[in-house]
Amino acid sequence: MSDSREIPPSGRRTLEYVKEAAGAAESRQDPRYEAVRSRDARFDGVFCTAVRSTGIYCRPSCPAVTPKPENVRFYPSAAAAQQAGFRACRRCRPDASPGSAEWDLRADLVGRAMRMIADGVVDREGVGGLARRLGYSSRQVQRQLTAELGAGPVALARAQRAHTARVLLQTTPLSVTDVAFAAGFSSVRRFNETVREVYALTPSALRAAAPRGSHGTADGEGLALRLAHRGPYAAAQVFDFLGRRAVPGVEEMRGEPGRRTYRRTLALPYGVGVASVAEPARSKPGGWLDVRLRLTELRDLATAVERLRSLFDLDADPYAVAERLADSGPLARLAAAEPGLRSPGAAEPHELAVRAVLGQQVTVASARTLAGRLVAVYGKPLAAPDGGLTHLFPDAAALAEAPLDEVGMPEARRTALRALAAALADGTVPLEAGADRDDAEHALRSLPGIGPWTAGYVRMRALRDPDVFLPGDAGVRHGLALLGCAPPHAARWRPWRSYAVHHLWRAAAGSTPPTTKRPARANRSTP
């Protein structure tokens, strides 16, 4: 059987396939080994390959000599490979692989836990804090994660801290002690032990082994990083989407299409950040986005990176999305015309919810203007302006009691915004990483002035749900009309309906040549 026949269909790159493939491990040939043998980068981040003869674990796409099948072991996470005694490959750096799209797709305990761990909940609140947020006992969380990922929450958080430490060691002049605490370790001794176990090097030796130019350098402009993504990435479309919605004072887009830089402020657990993300050149596409971060507290690095990954949808599986949409008839042409189209998330979930209310029944430009007024009056000023960035977005507590007269909205909209802000501030509406999506949507829809469209939009972006459809949205209706589809047709796009919505929006806006005559005008733009 050829390699192409043994590799699964392009859409099945998640843990579902890995679990099924595990059942074939006792057969003559494990399909995962074929992915390793062909150096298939589409599986990076889905599983790790460990080699018993060397004690090293790698990405499936590692360029090293393919190991013998009898020496290979597969693990569903880097943490599981580390717990089994393997160290990370210095050549392919598996700890820097894109995350698995499985964690956004899944809404169960494990999926929610992984989103929370990535956001730094275990580092800040411990396993007990993670369990409380999830609504389960610590023992249940430990058991579920270990059963599915081969590692518990402590080990998973430890793997993330190790990765953060490596980045800081190899890209900044910080002292080893400063790196230890910035990466989230409680002591220098624990930091030294972890680095030796994960990388088989001391921190100083790991710094000396940094590949030249691998992650840039740190200077007065901040920490330079590369955030990996999987497969094709429609960067121009993502930057278009974010640029049209950039809120003055909090966000800005610099440069011309093809050479733009998106910048924004970040309110983080320990301090404030400013992020700059460069649009990759179309002539030189890579597997990453170049990012520069300025943080008042380096302890916020891992959280800031995760929030940017969410905003730019870097852990998506474009192969799975493309396969599903290609089977859906009318939408197939749009998907083929724009491979790698993403569904942007949110860097600040509470901010996104407020902006969704501001954008009800108005154009994108009007929503942006309203949000800019809100920031100017109620936002927290930066210590010093940074270009066009002057404020953090107002926090929910500040808006809950605000008159909002300066914003220029109808009283009903102001009432809805204050009710939402109060619910966000007291936790009635949970939007933190890993929140239960159904509970959050139900809580949103119980508030005055929040209907299905607003709740769905918040679920799609703030809660990173890849399977949200907005049948009441004007752009979606016009996109469906262009394709000659009715809303029930959207069931064929599960579980990637959020991506279908973005294709429909772009079709309605005239970004893709229509197949039928385009309706004259949408009655509402999408915020």
Short mmCIF file of C-alpha atoms in Angstrom, two decimals:
data_model
loop_
_atom_site.label_atom_id
_atom_site.label_comp_id
_atom_site.label_asym_id
_atom_site.label_seq_id
_atom_site.Cartn_x
_atom_site.Cartn_y
_atom_site.Cartn_z
CA MET A 1 0.00 0.00 0.00
CA SER A 2 1.38 3.41 -0.90
CA ASP A 3 2.08 6.16 1.63
CA SER A 4 -0.76 8.26 0.32
CA ARG A 5 -3.21 5.42 0.81
CA GLU A 6 -2.09 4.76 4.37
CA ILE A 7 -2.20 8.41 5.47
CA PRO A 8 -5.74 9.32 6.59
CA PRO A 9 -7.98 11.77 4.74
CA SER A 10 -6.68 15.32 5.05
CA GLY A 11 -9.41 16.42 7.42
CA ARG A 12 -8.70 13.81 10.06
CA ARG A 13 -5.61 15.30 11.70
CA THR A 14 -6.88 15.47 15.28
CA LEU A 15 -6.90 13.17 18.27
CA GLU A 16 -9.86 11.28 16.80
CA TYR A 17 -7.56 9.88 14.13
CA VAL A 18 -4.69 9.33 16.58
CA LYS A 19 -6.92 7.27 18.85
CA GLU A 20 -8.13 5.16 15.94
CA ALA A 21 -4.57 4.76 14.70
CA ALA A 22 -3.49 3.56 18.13
CA GLY A 23 -5.62 0.49 17.57
CA ALA A 24 -3.50 -0.32 14.54
CA ALA A 25 -0.24 -0.27 16.49
CA GLU A 26 -0.28 -4.02 16.80
CA SER A 27 -0.74 -4.47 13.09
CA ARG A 28 2.14 -4.75 10.69
CA GLN A 29 2.25 -1.00 10.12
CA ASP A 30 1.00 1.81 12.39
CA PRO A 31 -0.45 4.64 10.23
CA ARG A 32 1.24 7.17 12.51
CA TYR A 33 4.59 5.77 11.48
CA GLU A 34 3.74 6.52 7.87
CA ALA A 35 3.16 10.16 8.85
CA VAL A 36 6.63 10.16 10.46
CA ARG A 37 8.24 8.41 7.51
CA SER A 38 6.80 10.98 5.10
CA ARG A 39 7.64 13.87 7.50
CA ASP A 40 4.04 15.06 7.33
CA ALA A 41 3.90 18.46 9.05
CA ARG A 42 0.11 18.27 9.16
CA PHE A 43 0.42 16.05 12.23
CA ASP A 44 2.73 18.40 14.16
CA GLY A 45 1.07 19.15 17.48
CA VAL A 46 -1.34 16.22 17.14
CA PHE A 47 1.07 13.64 18.52
CA CYS A 48 4.77 13.29 19.39
CA THR A 49 7.18 10.62 18.18
CA ALA A 50 9.60 9.24 20.78
CA VAL A 51 12.62 7.11 19.88
CA ARG A 52 13.72 4.57 22.45
CA SER A 53 17.25 4.19 21.09
CA THR A 54 18.04 7.91 21.47
CA GLY A 55 15.73 8.96 24.32
CA ILE A 56 14.44 11.86 22.20
CA TYR A 57 10.91 12.88 21.19
CA CYS A 58 10.18 14.84 18.00
CA ARG A 59 7.52 16.29 15.77
CA PRO A 60 6.23 13.90 13.11
CA SER A 61 7.87 16.18 10.54
CA CYS A 62 11.35 16.11 12.12
CA PRO A 63 13.98 16.13 9.33
CA ALA A 64 16.23 13.64 11.18
CA VAL A 65 16.76 10.12 9.88
CA THR A 66 13.54 8.13 10.23
CA PRO A 67 13.88 5.71 13.17
CA LYS A 68 13.14 2.02 12.91
CA PRO A 69 9.50 1.15 13.67
CA GLU A 70 10.43 -1.06 16.62
CA ASN A 71 12.17 1.90 18.30
CA VAL A 72 9.25 4.32 17.98
CA ARG A 73 6.67 5.19 20.61
CA PHE A 74 3.83 7.66 20.13
CA TYR A 75 2.51 10.09 22.73
CA PRO A 76 -0.50 12.42 22.52
CA SER A 77 1.37 15.32 24.16
CA ALA A 78 4.87 16.62 24.83
CA ALA A 79 4.16 16.35 28.54
CA ALA A 80 3.42 12.63 28.22
CA ALA A 81 6.69 12.07 26.34
CA GLN A 82 8.57 14.00 29.00
CA GLN A 83 6.95 11.99 31.78
CA ALA A 84 8.08 8.82 30.02
CA GLY A 85 11.67 10.03 30.25
CA PHE A 86 12.23 11.41 26.74
CA ARG A 87 13.85 14.79 26.05
CA ALA A 88 12.87 17.27 23.37
CA CYS A 89 14.67 17.19 20.04
CA ARG A 90 16.92 20.22 19.61
CA ARG A 91 16.53 20.12 15.86
CA CYS A 92 12.75 20.17 15.32
CA ARG A 93 11.82 21.65 18.75
CA PRO A 94 8.54 19.76 19.21
CA ASP A 95 7.58 22.00 22.13
CA ALA A 96 7.06 24.84 19.63
CA SER A 97 4.59 22.92 17.43
CA PRO A 98 1.16 24.43 16.77
CA GLY A 99 -1.41 23.34 19.32
CA SER A 100 -3.99 20.72 18.45
CA ALA A 101 -7.26 22.01 17.01
CA GLU A 102 -8.90 19.31 19.13
CA TRP A 103 -8.97 21.60 22.17
CA ASP A 104 -11.08 24.23 20.44
CA LEU A 105 -13.35 21.62 18.90
CA ARG A 106 -14.02 19.74 22.12
CA ALA A 107 -16.28 21.17 24.79
CA ASP A 108 -15.79 18.39 27.36
CA LEU A 109 -13.71 18.40 30.54
CA VAL A 110 -10.42 17.64 28.78
CA GLY A 111 -10.88 20.26 26.08
CA ARG A 112 -11.83 22.93 28.61
CA ALA A 113 -8.94 21.97 30.89
CA MET A 114 -6.43 22.23 28.06
CA ARG A 115 -7.61 25.73 27.18
CA MET A 116 -7.29 26.79 30.81
CA ILE A 117 -3.84 25.27 31.24
CA ALA A 118 -2.65 27.05 28.09
CA ASP A 119 -3.92 30.33 29.56
CA GLY A 120 -1.80 29.76 32.68
CA VAL A 121 -4.52 28.83 35.19
CA VAL A 122 -2.48 26.04 36.82
CA ASP A 123 0.55 28.31 37.21
CA ARG A 124 -1.54 31.04 38.84
CA GLU A 125 -4.10 29.04 40.82
CA GLY A 126 -2.76 25.48 41.06
CA VAL A 127 -4.61 22.27 40.26
CA GLY A 128 -7.24 23.13 42.87
CA GLY A 129 -8.02 26.39 41.07
CA LEU A 130 -8.27 24.56 37.75
CA ALA A 131 -10.64 21.98 39.24
CA ARG A 132 -12.86 24.67 40.80
CA ARG A 133 -13.15 26.50 37.49
CA LEU A 134 -14.08 23.26 35.76
CA GLY A 135 -16.56 22.22 38.46
CA TYR A 136 -14.89 18.86 39.13
CA SER A 137 -12.68 17.45 41.86
CA SER A 138 -8.91 17.57 41.46
CA ARG A 139 -8.86 13.76 41.33
CA GLN A 140 -11.36 13.67 38.45
CA VAL A 141 -9.38 16.25 36.48
CA GLN A 142 -6.14 14.35 37.05
CA ARG A 143 -7.70 11.05 36.03
CA GLN A 144 -9.33 12.37 32.84
CA LEU A 145 -6.25 14.21 31.60
CA THR A 146 -3.94 11.31 32.33
CA ALA A 147 -6.24 8.86 30.58
CA GLU A 148 -6.42 10.96 27.40
CA LEU A 149 -3.07 12.73 27.30
CA GLY A 150 -0.76 10.55 29.35
CA ALA A 151 -0.07 13.43 31.73
CA GLY A 152 -1.91 15.32 34.44
CA PRO A 153 -2.39 19.09 34.79
CA VAL A 154 0.88 19.62 36.69
CA ALA A 155 2.91 17.85 34.00
CA LEU A 156 1.11 19.68 31.19
CA ALA A 157 1.72 23.05 32.85
CA ARG A 158 5.33 22.05 33.50
CA ALA A 159 5.86 21.33 29.80
CA GLN A 160 4.49 24.76 28.97
CA ARG A 161 6.80 26.42 31.51
CA ALA A 162 9.77 24.56 30.05
CA HIS A 163 8.92 25.84 26.59
CA THR A 164 8.59 29.41 27.89
CA ALA A 165 11.93 29.07 29.65
CA ARG A 166 13.63 27.89 26.46
CA VAL A 167 12.26 30.84 24.51
CA LEU A 168 13.46 33.30 27.15
CA LEU A 169 16.88 31.68 27.45
CA GLN A 170 17.44 31.70 23.71
CA THR A 171 15.99 35.09 22.85
CA THR A 172 16.69 37.44 25.76
CA PRO A 173 19.71 38.55 27.79
CA LEU A 174 17.83 37.92 31.04
CA SER A 175 19.74 36.19 33.81
CA VAL A 176 18.98 32.54 34.43
CA THR A 177 17.33 33.48 37.73
CA ASP A 178 15.07 36.04 36.05
CA VAL A 179 14.14 33.51 33.36
CA ALA A 180 13.20 30.94 36.01
CA PHE A 181 10.64 33.17 37.68
CA ALA A 182 9.44 34.78 34.45
CA ALA A 183 8.65 31.30 33.10
CA GLY A 184 6.52 30.56 36.15
CA PHE A 185 8.82 28.31 38.21
CA SER A 186 8.59 28.59 41.98
CA SER A 187 12.32 28.15 42.54
CA VAL A 188 15.58 28.21 40.63
CA ARG A 189 16.29 24.64 41.74
CA ARG A 190 13.05 23.35 40.21
CA PHE A 191 13.77 25.36 37.07
CA ASN A 192 17.24 23.83 36.70
CA GLU A 193 15.90 20.32 37.25
CA THR A 194 13.12 20.74 34.69
CA VAL A 195 15.39 22.18 31.99
CA ARG A 196 17.85 19.30 32.45
CA GLU A 197 15.08 16.70 32.28
CA VAL A 198 13.31 18.19 29.25
CA TYR A 199 16.31 19.30 27.18
CA ALA A 200 19.21 17.26 28.66
CA LEU A 201 21.14 20.54 29.05
CA THR A 202 21.73 23.04 31.80
CA PRO A 203 20.02 26.41 31.31
CA SER A 204 23.35 27.99 30.38
CA ALA A 205 24.11 25.26 27.85
CA LEU A 206 20.61 25.54 26.41
CA ARG A 207 21.18 29.25 25.89
CA ALA A 208 24.50 28.56 24.18
CA ALA A 209 22.85 25.97 21.90
CA ALA A 210 20.32 28.44 20.46
CA PRO A 211 20.13 28.21 16.65
CA ARG A 212 21.38 31.40 15.08
CA GLY A 213 18.47 33.68 14.22
CA SER A 214 15.91 31.08 15.27
CA HIS A 215 13.67 33.43 17.22
CA GLY A 216 15.18 36.85 16.73
CA THR A 217 16.51 38.91 19.61
CA ALA A 218 15.24 40.95 22.52
CA ASP A 219 15.88 44.69 22.49
CA GLY A 220 14.18 47.94 23.43
CA GLU A 221 11.31 47.02 21.11
CA GLY A 222 10.46 43.91 23.08
CA LEU A 223 10.75 40.17 22.78
CA ALA A 224 10.74 38.77 19.24
CA LEU A 225 8.95 35.45 18.73
CA ARG A 226 7.65 33.21 15.97
CA LEU A 227 4.21 31.71 16.55
CA ALA A 228 3.76 28.56 14.49
CA HIS A 229 0.61 27.61 12.62
CA ARG A 230 -0.46 24.50 10.74
CA GLY A 231 -0.92 24.40 6.97
CA PRO A 232 -1.90 27.32 4.72
CA TYR A 233 -2.70 30.59 6.47
CA ALA A 234 -4.83 33.26 4.77
CA ALA A 235 -2.96 36.12 6.43
CA ALA A 236 -4.29 38.88 4.17
CA GLN A 237 -7.89 38.00 5.02
CA VAL A 238 -7.17 37.83 8.76
CA PHE A 239 -5.39 41.20 8.73
CA ASP A 240 -8.25 42.68 6.68
CA PHE A 241 -10.75 41.42 9.26
CA LEU A 242 -8.82 42.79 12.23
CA GLY A 243 -7.89 46.04 10.52
CA ARG A 244 -11.50 46.96 9.74
CA ARG A 245 -12.39 46.43 13.39
CA ALA A 246 -9.33 48.00 15.05
CA VAL A 247 -10.52 50.11 17.98
CA PRO A 248 -8.67 53.47 18.23
CA GLY A 249 -6.44 53.65 21.27
CA VAL A 250 -6.41 49.89 21.85
CA GLU A 251 -5.56 48.60 18.36
CA GLU A 252 -3.93 49.93 15.23
CA MET A 253 -2.93 48.63 11.81
CA ARG A 254 0.23 50.03 10.27
CA GLY A 255 1.59 49.70 6.74
CA GLU A 256 0.21 48.70 3.38
CA PRO A 257 -1.50 45.39 2.49
CA GLY A 258 1.10 42.69 2.26
CA ARG A 259 3.40 44.48 4.73
CA ARG A 260 1.07 45.38 7.58
CA THR A 261 1.64 45.21 11.30
CA TYR A 262 -1.27 44.72 13.68
CA ARG A 263 -0.66 46.19 17.13
CA ARG A 264 -2.71 46.15 20.31
CA THR A 265 -2.59 46.54 24.08
CA LEU A 266 -3.15 43.59 26.41
CA ALA A 267 -4.40 43.52 30.00
CA LEU A 268 -2.62 40.50 31.49
CA PRO A 269 -2.72 38.79 34.91
CA TYR A 270 0.45 40.45 36.21
CA GLY A 271 0.80 43.56 34.08
CA VAL A 272 0.32 45.21 30.71
CA GLY A 273 1.52 44.16 27.28
CA VAL A 274 1.83 45.60 23.80
CA ALA A 275 1.84 43.09 20.95
CA SER A 276 2.92 43.69 17.34
CA VAL A 277 2.15 41.00 14.75
CA ALA A 278 3.60 41.24 11.25
CA GLU A 279 1.70 40.17 8.15
CA PRO A 280 3.83 37.57 6.36
CA ALA A 281 4.87 38.48 2.84
CA ARG A 282 2.93 36.60 0.18
CA SER A 283 6.15 35.97 -1.72
CA LYS A 284 7.77 34.32 1.31
CA PRO A 285 5.10 32.43 3.23
CA GLY A 286 6.32 30.61 6.30
CA GLY A 287 4.78 28.39 8.93
CA TRP A 288 4.61 31.13 11.52
CA LEU A 289 3.73 34.74 12.33
CA ASP A 290 6.47 37.09 13.53
CA VAL A 291 5.47 38.69 16.81
CA ARG A 292 7.06 41.26 19.08
CA LEU A 293 5.89 41.54 22.69
CA ARG A 294 6.60 44.25 25.22
CA LEU A 295 5.57 43.17 28.71
CA THR A 296 5.77 44.99 32.01
CA GLU A 297 5.94 41.53 33.64
CA LEU A 298 7.68 38.67 31.84
CA ARG A 299 5.59 36.21 33.88
CA ASP A 300 2.80 37.09 31.45
CA LEU A 301 4.66 35.74 28.42
CA ALA A 302 2.89 32.37 28.13
CA THR A 303 -0.54 33.93 28.65
CA ALA A 304 0.13 36.69 26.12
CA VAL A 305 1.28 34.14 23.53
CA GLU A 306 -1.81 31.99 24.07
CA ARG A 307 -4.12 34.97 23.66
CA LEU A 308 -2.45 35.96 20.41
CA ARG A 309 -2.73 32.39 19.18
CA SER A 310 -6.45 32.59 19.93
CA LEU A 311 -6.87 35.96 18.22
CA PHE A 312 -5.12 34.78 15.05
CA ASP A 313 -6.58 31.23 15.20
CA LEU A 314 -3.13 29.68 14.92
CA ASP A 315 -4.07 26.24 16.24
CA ALA A 316 -6.72 25.63 13.58
CA ASP A 317 -6.62 22.57 11.34
CA PRO A 318 -7.14 23.99 7.81
CA TYR A 319 -6.96 20.51 6.30
CA ALA A 320 -9.94 19.28 8.31
CA VAL A 321 -11.90 22.45 7.52
CA ALA A 322 -11.10 22.25 3.80
CA GLU A 323 -12.13 18.60 3.59
CA ARG A 324 -15.49 19.23 5.23
CA LEU A 325 -16.31 22.33 3.19
CA ALA A 326 -15.17 20.65 -0.02
CA ASP A 327 -17.88 18.03 0.50
CA SER A 328 -20.58 20.64 1.02
CA GLY A 329 -21.36 21.50 -2.58
CA PRO A 330 -21.88 25.26 -3.05
CA LEU A 331 -19.29 26.34 -0.47
CA ALA A 332 -16.54 24.18 -1.94
CA ARG A 333 -15.59 26.78 -4.54
CA LEU A 334 -15.19 29.50 -1.92
CA ALA A 335 -13.08 27.25 0.30
CA ALA A 336 -10.84 26.29 -2.62
CA ALA A 337 -10.39 29.95 -3.60
CA GLU A 338 -9.23 30.99 -0.13
CA PRO A 339 -7.31 28.11 1.49
CA GLY A 340 -6.38 28.59 5.10
CA LEU A 341 -9.12 31.09 5.90
CA ARG A 342 -9.23 31.48 9.68
CA SER A 343 -11.90 32.35 12.23
CA PRO A 344 -10.23 34.99 14.44
CA GLY A 345 -10.83 34.67 18.16
CA ALA A 346 -10.29 37.32 20.81
CA ALA A 347 -7.32 38.53 22.82
CA GLU A 348 -9.67 39.83 25.54
CA PRO A 349 -12.96 37.86 25.81
CA HIS A 350 -14.71 40.49 27.95
CA GLU A 351 -13.71 43.18 25.48
CA LEU A 352 -15.13 41.16 22.60
CA ALA A 353 -18.47 40.75 24.38
CA VAL A 354 -18.75 44.50 24.98
CA ARG A 355 -17.85 45.21 21.36
CA ALA A 356 -20.50 42.75 20.18
CA VAL A 357 -23.18 44.76 22.01
CA LEU A 358 -21.80 48.02 20.62
CA GLY A 359 -22.05 46.53 17.14
CA GLN A 360 -25.68 45.50 17.28
CA GLN A 361 -27.61 46.79 14.24
CA VAL A 362 -24.84 49.15 13.11
CA THR A 363 -22.07 48.99 10.53
CA VAL A 364 -18.52 47.88 11.28
CA ALA A 365 -17.31 51.47 11.01
CA SER A 366 -19.99 52.71 13.44
CA ALA A 367 -19.20 49.97 15.94
CA ARG A 368 -15.53 50.89 15.76
CA THR A 369 -16.35 54.56 16.40
CA LEU A 370 -18.51 53.71 19.41
CA ALA A 371 -15.81 51.48 20.86
CA GLY A 372 -13.21 54.23 20.38
CA ARG A 373 -15.39 56.67 22.35
CA LEU A 374 -15.82 54.10 25.10
CA VAL A 375 -12.05 53.60 25.32
CA ALA A 376 -11.30 57.34 25.38
CA VAL A 377 -13.67 57.95 28.32
CA TYR A 378 -13.46 54.75 30.39
CA GLY A 379 -10.26 52.99 29.32
CA LYS A 380 -7.16 52.89 31.50
CA PRO A 381 -4.38 55.01 29.96
CA LEU A 382 -1.00 53.44 29.35
CA ALA A 383 1.91 54.82 31.34
CA ALA A 384 3.08 56.34 28.05
CA PRO A 385 1.47 56.27 24.59
CA ASP A 386 2.98 53.76 22.17
CA GLY A 387 2.30 55.05 18.69
CA GLY A 388 -1.46 55.01 18.27
CA LEU A 389 -1.90 52.81 21.35
CA THR A 390 -2.96 54.86 24.36
CA HIS A 391 -5.31 52.76 26.53
CA LEU A 392 -6.32 49.38 27.77
CA PHE A 393 -9.92 48.49 26.93
CA PRO A 394 -12.24 49.40 29.85
CA ASP A 395 -12.70 46.59 32.34
CA ALA A 396 -16.15 45.24 33.04
CA ALA A 397 -16.37 46.60 36.58
CA ALA A 398 -15.76 50.15 35.34
CA LEU A 399 -18.52 49.88 32.75
CA ALA A 400 -21.10 48.27 35.05
CA GLU A 401 -21.79 51.58 36.85
CA ALA A 402 -20.88 53.97 34.03
CA PRO A 403 -23.51 56.38 32.65
CA LEU A 404 -22.24 55.81 29.08
CA ASP A 405 -23.80 59.11 27.98
CA GLU A 406 -20.62 60.08 26.12
CA VAL A 407 -20.75 57.06 23.83
CA GLY A 408 -23.86 58.12 21.91
CA MET A 409 -26.13 55.07 22.03
CA PRO A 410 -29.86 54.58 22.63
CA GLU A 411 -30.81 54.07 26.27
CA ALA A 412 -31.81 50.45 25.63
CA ARG A 413 -28.33 49.72 24.30
CA ARG A 414 -26.70 51.44 27.28
CA THR A 415 -28.84 49.36 29.61
CA ALA A 416 -27.83 46.18 27.83
CA LEU A 417 -24.16 47.15 27.98
CA ARG A 418 -24.26 47.89 31.71
CA ALA A 419 -26.09 44.62 32.41
CA LEU A 420 -23.50 42.69 30.40
CA ALA A 421 -20.61 44.45 32.15
CA ALA A 422 -22.08 43.67 35.58
CA ALA A 423 -22.55 40.01 34.64
CA LEU A 424 -18.98 39.80 33.35
CA ALA A 425 -17.61 41.48 36.48
CA ASP A 426 -19.38 39.16 38.94
CA GLY A 427 -18.86 36.00 36.91
CA THR A 428 -22.52 35.45 36.02
CA VAL A 429 -21.37 35.27 32.39
CA PRO A 430 -18.20 33.15 32.28
CA LEU A 431 -15.95 33.93 29.32
CA GLU A 432 -12.55 32.95 30.66
CA ALA A 433 -10.46 30.39 28.80
CA GLY A 434 -12.10 26.99 29.10
CA ALA A 435 -15.53 28.29 30.13
CA ASP A 436 -18.47 26.01 29.37
CA ARG A 437 -19.80 27.36 26.09
CA ASP A 438 -23.39 26.27 26.56
CA ASP A 439 -23.54 27.79 30.05
CA ALA A 440 -22.01 31.03 28.81
CA GLU A 441 -24.42 31.33 25.89
CA HIS A 442 -27.42 30.63 28.15
CA ALA A 443 -26.21 33.28 30.63
CA LEU A 444 -25.72 35.82 27.85
CA ARG A 445 -29.17 35.28 26.39
CA SER A 446 -30.77 35.78 29.80
CA LEU A 447 -29.51 39.39 29.86
CA PRO A 448 -31.63 42.27 28.52
CA GLY A 449 -30.78 43.24 24.97
CA ILE A 450 -28.74 40.11 24.22
CA GLY A 451 -30.27 37.93 21.52
CA PRO A 452 -29.19 34.85 19.56
CA TRP A 453 -26.96 36.77 17.17
CA THR A 454 -24.92 38.53 19.88
CA ALA A 455 -24.61 35.38 22.00
CA GLY A 456 -23.54 33.35 18.96
CA TYR A 457 -20.97 35.92 17.86
CA VAL A 458 -19.46 36.01 21.35
CA ARG A 459 -19.40 32.23 21.43
CA MET A 460 -17.65 32.07 18.07
CA ARG A 461 -14.92 34.58 18.88
CA ALA A 462 -14.52 34.99 22.64
CA LEU A 463 -15.02 31.28 23.39
CA ARG A 464 -13.23 30.05 20.24
CA ASP A 465 -16.05 27.75 19.17
CA PRO A 466 -15.31 26.51 15.62
CA ASP A 467 -18.90 25.37 15.04
CA VAL A 468 -21.13 28.45 15.31
CA PHE A 469 -23.62 29.41 12.63
CA LEU A 470 -25.39 32.80 12.59
CA PRO A 471 -28.56 32.37 10.49
CA GLY A 472 -29.90 35.79 11.47
CA ASP A 473 -26.80 37.67 10.34
CA ALA A 474 -27.37 39.84 7.25
CA GLY A 475 -24.01 38.97 5.72
CA VAL A 476 -24.63 35.26 6.21
CA ARG A 477 -28.07 35.50 4.61
CA HIS A 478 -26.66 37.34 1.61
CA GLY A 479 -23.82 34.84 1.30
CA LEU A 480 -26.30 31.98 1.34
CA ALA A 481 -28.39 33.72 -1.30
CA LEU A 482 -25.32 34.08 -3.52
CA LEU A 483 -24.74 30.35 -3.27
CA GLY A 484 -28.38 29.45 -3.70
CA CYS A 485 -28.48 27.80 -0.25
CA ALA A 486 -30.95 27.83 2.59
CA PRO A 487 -29.88 27.97 6.28
CA PRO A 488 -30.58 24.23 6.85
CA HIS A 489 -27.76 23.50 4.40
CA ALA A 490 -25.31 24.67 7.11
CA ALA A 491 -25.71 21.37 8.95
CA ARG A 492 -23.43 19.85 6.30
CA TRP A 493 -20.61 22.14 7.47
CA ARG A 494 -20.42 20.77 11.01
CA PRO A 495 -18.17 20.91 13.03
CA TRP A 496 -16.57 23.85 11.21
CA ARG A 497 -19.50 26.19 10.67
CA SER A 498 -17.62 29.22 12.05
CA TYR A 499 -15.26 28.96 9.08
CA ALA A 500 -18.21 28.66 6.73
CA VAL A 501 -19.59 31.89 8.22
CA HIS A 502 -16.35 33.70 7.37
CA HIS A 503 -16.50 32.42 3.79
CA LEU A 504 -20.10 33.63 3.52
CA TRP A 505 -19.20 37.05 4.92
CA ARG A 506 -16.44 37.45 2.39
CA ALA A 507 -18.70 36.32 -0.45
CA ALA A 508 -21.38 38.80 0.62
CA ALA A 509 -18.80 41.59 0.75
CA GLY A 510 -17.75 40.81 -2.82
CA SER A 511 -14.35 39.33 -1.92
CA THR A 512 -15.08 36.20 -3.94
CA PRO A 513 -16.71 36.21 -7.41
CA PRO A 514 -20.37 35.25 -6.94
CA THR A 515 -22.03 32.33 -8.68
CA THR A 516 -25.34 34.14 -8.92
CA LYS A 517 -26.48 37.74 -9.01
CA ARG A 518 -25.54 39.53 -5.80
CA PRO A 519 -28.29 41.12 -3.68
CA ALA A 520 -28.22 44.89 -3.69
CA ARG A 521 -27.22 45.53 -0.10
CA ALA A 522 -26.97 43.90 3.32
CA ASN A 523 -29.06 45.55 6.01
CA ARG A 524 -26.38 45.16 8.66
CA SER A 525 -22.65 44.64 8.73
CA THR A 526 -21.02 42.21 11.08
CA PRO A 527 -19.08 43.71 14.04
#
